[in-house]
Amino acid sequence: MNTTLAFLLSFGLWIAPLLRGNLGVYGEQCPAAAFTVADALRRPECTQELNLRFQDLETLPASVGQLPRLRRLHVQDNHLRQLPDEITRLDSLRELFAQKNALRRLPAALGRLRRLRQLQVNENVLTELPPSVGQLDSLRYLVTAWNQFTSLPEQLGQLGQLDYFDCSHNRLLFLPANVGGLRQLRFLYLNDNQLQQLPAQLGGLAKLRELNLANNQLTALPASLGNCRELRALILSGNQLAALPTSLGQLENLEMLIVNDNPLTELPRSLRRLPRLRTVILRHTALSAAAQARARALLPQAKLYFE
């Protein structure tokens, strides 16, 4: 065999596993994941995933910050009250799972994790997100549900790559005005909060496909909501809405509208311009029999549920 060809073949056999992440920088075999911090620290240049789920942890050692190649960290389903500040040194971290703990705060410098794409801190006792969250410019998936937030930082609107945001089951009283800066957002869940009004900037979410605002205290919706032309599902149940804005007639891609448990008395006639609307749920509203008949005539292509 040609010497050069033999060298290239042998080099390829060595380098391929390294490119796949199976070998460390010195060629040693890397395990798929480490399950204790001690194990991870034995190969700090090798460990890319650390799984500490269901280990009854009350603290996370600061030494976790000594894993420069760590990409995925699982610390969910423990009893952690805080994450060490050293966690913000994990420059390679892509995914952080810290749900189902007892977290009271997040590191102030969380925004240093500039490669982080997924952050889950749901089912804790957090009362706020650090303002530095706005620096997580790679973040695409953020879950903060089932905490105790009453507000969100203005810097949240800087997350230009965010695709999915679940902040349901909190105590939110309002949204930051610059929420419209979430230009790539497609899924937004704000149900089961205490929202009384929404900012007009919500209409800037041009790529939004699903919006859940159920079980809040809304008495009106901003007319700008009609600018969310990609919206497929709009869930408004359990509020105090007596009327819907006529601008909803601009939601040309809307397929599902849920407005049950509201004091709604009439549907806007502009909804007849929505050819893709197929499901409308209107249980426990104030629509009279005559108003229900008008709704059926208005949307002959849709299935309407009144009972």
Short mmCIF file of C-alpha atoms in Angstrom, two decimals:
data_model
loop_
_atom_site.label_atom_id
_atom_site.label_comp_id
_atom_site.label_asym_id
_atom_site.label_seq_id
_atom_site.Cartn_x
_atom_site.Cartn_y
_atom_site.Cartn_z
CA MET A 1 0.00 0.00 0.00
CA ASN A 2 1.24 3.51 -0.79
CA THR A 3 2.95 4.95 2.32
CA THR A 4 1.12 8.27 2.10
CA LEU A 5 -2.25 6.56 1.70
CA ALA A 6 -1.54 4.27 4.64
CA PHE A 7 -0.68 7.27 6.81
CA LEU A 8 -3.86 9.10 5.84
CA LEU A 9 -5.97 6.04 6.60
CA SER A 10 -4.38 5.50 9.99
CA PHE A 11 -4.66 9.21 10.79
CA GLY A 12 -8.34 9.12 9.84
CA LEU A 13 -8.99 6.15 12.09
CA TRP A 14 -7.46 8.05 15.00
CA ILE A 15 -8.94 11.49 14.41
CA ALA A 16 -12.54 10.44 13.60
CA PRO A 17 -13.45 9.42 17.17
CA LEU A 18 -11.87 12.63 18.45
CA LEU A 19 -14.04 14.72 16.14
CA ARG A 20 -17.07 12.78 17.36
CA GLY A 21 -16.14 13.57 20.95
CA ASN A 22 -15.21 9.99 21.87
CA LEU A 23 -11.60 10.82 22.67
CA GLY A 24 -10.07 13.47 24.86
CA VAL A 25 -7.54 15.99 23.65
CA TYR A 26 -4.72 13.55 24.44
CA GLY A 27 -6.41 10.61 22.74
CA GLU A 28 -7.77 8.90 25.88
CA GLN A 29 -11.18 7.25 25.65
CA CYS A 30 -13.97 9.43 27.02
CA PRO A 31 -17.06 8.04 28.77
CA ALA A 32 -20.45 9.09 27.45
CA ALA A 33 -21.17 10.98 30.68
CA ALA A 34 -19.93 11.37 34.24
CA PHE A 35 -22.29 10.79 37.17
CA THR A 36 -20.33 12.44 39.99
CA VAL A 37 -18.29 15.61 40.10
CA ALA A 38 -15.31 13.57 41.29
CA ASP A 39 -15.50 11.33 38.21
CA ALA A 40 -15.78 14.36 35.94
CA LEU A 41 -12.75 16.03 37.51
CA ARG A 42 -10.61 12.97 36.83
CA ARG A 43 -10.91 13.86 33.14
CA PRO A 44 -11.71 17.60 33.14
CA GLU A 45 -10.62 18.03 29.52
CA CYS A 46 -12.72 15.06 28.47
CA THR A 47 -16.06 15.39 30.26
CA GLN A 48 -18.79 16.89 28.08
CA GLU A 49 -21.84 15.74 30.07
CA LEU A 50 -22.38 15.58 33.82
CA ASN A 51 -25.56 13.91 35.07
CA LEU A 52 -26.30 14.44 38.78
CA ARG A 53 -30.06 13.78 38.76
CA PHE A 54 -31.78 12.20 41.77
CA GLN A 55 -28.73 12.30 44.04
CA ASP A 56 -30.33 14.19 46.96
CA LEU A 57 -27.81 16.99 46.53
CA GLU A 58 -28.21 20.03 48.76
CA THR A 59 -25.14 21.81 47.39
CA LEU A 60 -23.22 21.72 44.14
CA PRO A 61 -19.45 21.96 44.65
CA ALA A 62 -17.70 25.01 43.23
CA SER A 63 -15.24 22.65 41.52
CA VAL A 64 -17.89 22.02 38.86
CA GLY A 65 -16.55 25.20 37.28
CA GLN A 66 -13.31 23.35 36.45
CA LEU A 67 -14.81 21.43 33.51
CA PRO A 68 -13.86 23.51 30.46
CA ARG A 69 -15.42 21.17 27.88
CA LEU A 70 -18.72 20.54 29.68
CA ARG A 71 -21.62 21.00 27.29
CA ARG A 72 -24.56 19.50 29.20
CA LEU A 73 -25.22 19.70 32.94
CA HIS A 74 -28.08 17.86 34.68
CA VAL A 75 -28.70 18.84 38.31
CA GLN A 76 -32.50 18.55 38.26
CA ASP A 77 -34.51 16.59 40.82
CA ASN A 78 -32.31 17.43 43.82
CA HIS A 79 -32.59 19.80 46.81
CA LEU A 80 -30.30 22.60 45.64
CA ARG A 81 -30.99 26.06 47.05
CA GLN A 82 -28.48 27.81 44.83
CA LEU A 83 -26.00 27.20 42.06
CA PRO A 84 -22.37 28.13 42.72
CA ASP A 85 -21.13 31.28 40.99
CA GLU A 86 -18.31 29.17 39.54
CA ILE A 87 -20.83 27.57 37.20
CA THR A 88 -20.58 30.73 35.07
CA ARG A 89 -17.02 29.69 34.13
CA LEU A 90 -18.34 26.84 31.98
CA ASP A 91 -17.63 28.52 28.66
CA SER A 92 -18.65 25.47 26.61
CA LEU A 93 -22.00 24.85 28.35
CA ARG A 94 -24.93 24.47 25.94
CA GLU A 95 -27.65 22.99 28.17
CA LEU A 96 -28.37 23.52 31.86
CA PHE A 97 -31.13 21.53 33.54
CA ALA A 98 -31.81 22.69 37.11
CA GLN A 99 -35.57 22.16 37.43
CA LYS A 100 -37.26 20.55 40.43
CA ASN A 101 -34.94 21.85 43.12
CA ALA A 102 -35.35 24.50 45.81
CA LEU A 103 -33.40 27.24 44.04
CA ARG A 104 -33.88 30.69 45.55
CA ARG A 105 -31.55 32.57 43.25
CA LEU A 106 -29.46 32.17 40.13
CA PRO A 107 -25.88 33.42 39.79
CA ALA A 108 -25.76 37.15 39.05
CA ALA A 109 -23.20 36.53 36.29
CA LEU A 110 -25.33 33.89 34.54
CA GLY A 111 -24.99 35.90 31.34
CA ARG A 112 -21.37 34.79 30.99
CA LEU A 113 -22.63 31.48 29.59
CA ARG A 114 -22.68 32.91 26.09
CA ARG A 115 -23.00 29.50 24.40
CA LEU A 116 -25.97 28.37 26.47
CA ARG A 117 -28.89 27.31 24.29
CA GLN A 118 -31.26 25.69 26.77
CA LEU A 119 -32.00 26.73 30.36
CA GLN A 120 -34.59 24.98 32.52
CA VAL A 121 -35.15 26.26 36.05
CA ASN A 122 -38.83 25.44 36.41
CA GLU A 123 -40.33 24.13 39.66
CA ASN A 124 -38.11 26.06 42.05
CA VAL A 125 -38.79 29.03 44.36
CA LEU A 126 -37.10 31.72 42.30
CA THR A 127 -38.43 35.27 42.59
CA GLU A 128 -36.40 36.86 39.78
CA LEU A 129 -34.12 36.32 36.84
CA PRO A 130 -30.76 38.11 36.99
CA PRO A 131 -30.53 41.05 34.56
CA SER A 132 -27.46 39.42 32.98
CA VAL A 133 -29.84 36.88 31.37
CA GLY A 134 -30.02 39.36 28.50
CA GLN A 135 -26.42 38.49 27.60
CA LEU A 136 -27.33 34.86 26.78
CA ASP A 137 -27.39 35.64 23.09
CA SER A 138 -27.33 31.95 22.06
CA LEU A 139 -30.34 31.02 24.22
CA ARG A 140 -33.19 29.39 22.33
CA TYR A 141 -35.18 27.49 24.98
CA LEU A 142 -36.06 29.02 28.37
CA VAL A 143 -38.35 27.40 30.94
CA THR A 144 -39.04 29.28 34.19
CA ALA A 145 -42.53 27.92 34.97
CA TRP A 146 -43.75 27.14 38.48
CA ASN A 147 -41.69 29.72 40.36
CA GLN A 148 -42.59 32.94 42.17
CA PHE A 149 -41.72 35.67 39.66
CA THR A 150 -43.74 38.87 39.91
CA SER A 151 -41.81 40.54 37.08
CA LEU A 152 -39.22 39.86 34.41
CA PRO A 153 -36.08 41.92 33.73
CA GLU A 154 -36.12 44.43 30.86
CA GLN A 155 -32.99 42.72 29.55
CA LEU A 156 -35.09 39.68 28.62
CA GLY A 157 -36.00 41.50 25.41
CA GLN A 158 -32.37 41.23 24.27
CA LEU A 159 -32.67 37.47 23.69
CA GLY A 160 -32.88 37.76 19.93
CA GLN A 161 -32.50 34.01 19.30
CA LEU A 162 -35.10 32.81 21.83
CA ASP A 163 -37.58 30.39 20.23
CA TYR A 164 -39.47 28.96 23.24
CA PHE A 165 -40.32 30.68 26.54
CA ASP A 166 -42.47 29.16 29.28
CA CYS A 167 -43.08 31.43 32.27
CA SER A 168 -46.44 29.96 33.24
CA HIS A 169 -47.57 29.35 36.81
CA ASN A 170 -45.84 32.34 38.37
CA ARG A 171 -47.13 35.61 39.84
CA LEU A 172 -46.38 37.98 36.98
CA LEU A 173 -48.19 41.31 37.25
CA PHE A 174 -46.88 42.79 33.99
CA LEU A 175 -44.47 42.15 31.12
CA PRO A 176 -41.47 44.30 30.23
CA ALA A 177 -42.22 46.73 27.42
CA ASN A 178 -39.36 45.47 25.26
CA VAL A 179 -40.76 41.94 25.07
CA GLY A 180 -41.23 42.73 21.39
CA GLY A 181 -37.48 42.34 20.99
CA LEU A 182 -37.88 38.54 21.03
CA ARG A 183 -37.97 38.51 17.24
CA GLN A 184 -37.45 34.76 16.82
CA LEU A 185 -39.94 33.67 19.49
CA ARG A 186 -42.47 31.09 18.28
CA PHE A 187 -43.92 29.67 21.52
CA LEU A 188 -44.90 31.81 24.51
CA TYR A 189 -46.64 30.47 27.61
CA LEU A 190 -47.77 33.02 30.21
CA ASN A 191 -50.80 31.18 31.53
CA ASP A 192 -51.61 31.04 35.24
CA ASN A 193 -50.13 34.38 36.28
CA GLN A 194 -51.72 37.63 37.47
CA LEU A 195 -51.38 39.74 34.33
CA GLN A 196 -53.89 42.58 34.11
CA GLN A 197 -52.70 44.10 30.85
CA LEU A 198 -50.26 43.45 28.04
CA PRO A 199 -47.80 45.88 26.40
CA ALA A 200 -48.50 47.02 22.86
CA GLN A 201 -45.00 45.80 21.97
CA LEU A 202 -46.32 42.24 22.14
CA GLY A 203 -47.37 42.79 18.54
CA GLY A 204 -43.70 42.83 17.57
CA LEU A 205 -43.50 39.04 17.93
CA ALA A 206 -43.84 38.49 14.20
CA LYS A 207 -42.91 34.78 14.28
CA LEU A 208 -45.14 33.79 17.21
CA ARG A 209 -47.10 30.60 16.53
CA GLU A 210 -48.62 29.77 19.92
CA LEU A 211 -49.62 32.16 22.71
CA ASN A 212 -51.15 30.96 25.97
CA LEU A 213 -52.56 33.69 28.25
CA ALA A 214 -55.08 31.55 30.11
CA ASN A 215 -55.95 32.14 33.74
CA ASN A 216 -54.81 35.71 34.19
CA GLN A 217 -56.77 38.87 34.98
CA LEU A 218 -56.86 40.46 31.53
CA THR A 219 -59.77 42.78 30.72
CA ALA A 220 -58.55 43.74 27.25
CA LEU A 221 -56.01 42.74 24.60
CA PRO A 222 -53.76 45.18 22.72
CA ALA A 223 -54.84 45.88 19.14
CA SER A 224 -51.23 45.22 18.12
CA LEU A 225 -51.80 41.50 18.72
CA GLY A 226 -53.21 41.43 15.19
CA ASN A 227 -49.65 41.94 13.92
CA CYS A 228 -48.67 38.41 15.04
CA ARG A 229 -49.61 37.06 11.61
CA GLU A 230 -47.95 33.64 12.12
CA LEU A 231 -50.09 32.83 15.17
CA ARG A 232 -51.76 29.39 14.98
CA ALA A 233 -53.15 28.98 18.49
CA LEU A 234 -54.42 31.70 20.84
CA ILE A 235 -55.53 30.62 24.32
CA LEU A 236 -57.37 33.24 26.38
CA SER A 237 -59.51 31.18 28.74
CA GLY A 238 -60.05 32.19 32.35
CA ASN A 239 -59.70 35.97 32.05
CA GLN A 240 -62.11 38.93 32.27
CA LEU A 241 -62.51 39.62 28.56
CA ALA A 242 -65.89 41.04 27.59
CA ALA A 243 -64.75 41.75 24.02
CA LEU A 244 -61.99 40.82 21.60
CA PRO A 245 -60.17 43.37 19.41
CA THR A 246 -61.22 43.54 15.76
CA SER A 247 -57.52 43.31 14.86
CA LEU A 248 -57.71 39.55 15.51
CA GLY A 249 -59.17 39.40 12.02
CA GLN A 250 -55.61 39.96 10.75
CA LEU A 251 -54.40 36.62 12.16
CA GLU A 252 -54.67 34.90 8.80
CA ASN A 253 -52.96 31.69 9.98
CA LEU A 254 -54.99 31.23 13.17
CA GLU A 255 -56.34 27.69 13.54
CA MET A 256 -57.48 27.53 17.18
CA LEU A 257 -59.07 30.16 19.42
CA ILE A 258 -59.93 29.30 23.03
CA VAL A 259 -61.89 31.93 24.97
CA ASN A 260 -63.89 29.89 27.48
CA ASP A 261 -64.54 31.21 31.00
CA ASN A 262 -64.70 34.89 30.01
CA PRO A 263 -67.64 37.36 30.17
CA LEU A 264 -67.56 37.54 26.37
CA THR A 265 -70.80 38.77 24.79
CA GLU A 266 -69.97 38.76 21.06
CA LEU A 267 -67.32 37.68 18.57
CA PRO A 268 -65.86 40.41 16.34
CA ARG A 269 -67.13 40.21 12.77
CA SER A 270 -63.54 40.53 11.55
CA LEU A 271 -63.00 36.84 12.43
CA ARG A 272 -64.82 35.90 9.22
CA ARG A 273 -61.58 36.81 7.42
CA LEU A 274 -59.80 33.82 9.00
CA PRO A 275 -60.14 30.90 6.54
CA ARG A 276 -57.89 28.55 8.55
CA LEU A 277 -59.75 28.94 11.84
CA ARG A 278 -61.14 25.49 12.58
CA THR A 279 -61.67 25.31 16.36
CA VAL A 280 -63.27 27.94 18.60
CA ILE A 281 -64.00 27.07 22.23
CA LEU A 282 -66.51 29.40 23.91
CA ARG A 283 -67.68 27.45 26.94
CA HIS A 284 -68.86 29.39 30.01
CA THR A 285 -69.09 32.80 28.35
CA ALA A 286 -71.87 35.41 28.32
CA LEU A 287 -72.86 34.78 24.69
CA SER A 288 -76.64 34.70 24.36
CA ALA A 289 -78.40 32.17 22.16
CA ALA A 290 -78.67 34.85 19.47
CA ALA A 291 -74.97 35.68 19.76
CA GLN A 292 -74.12 31.99 19.44
CA ALA A 293 -76.18 31.76 16.27
CA ARG A 294 -74.36 34.80 14.85
CA ALA A 295 -71.02 33.18 15.72
CA ARG A 296 -71.96 30.03 13.81
CA ALA A 297 -73.00 32.05 10.78
CA LEU A 298 -69.79 34.07 11.02
CA LEU A 299 -67.53 31.00 11.04
CA PRO A 300 -69.25 28.27 9.00
CA GLN A 301 -65.95 26.44 8.40
CA ALA A 302 -65.09 26.18 12.12
CA LYS A 303 -66.24 23.87 14.88
CA LEU A 304 -67.64 25.98 17.72
CA TYR A 305 -68.01 24.65 21.25
CA PHE A 306 -70.46 26.43 23.56
CA GLU A 307 -71.12 23.64 26.05
#
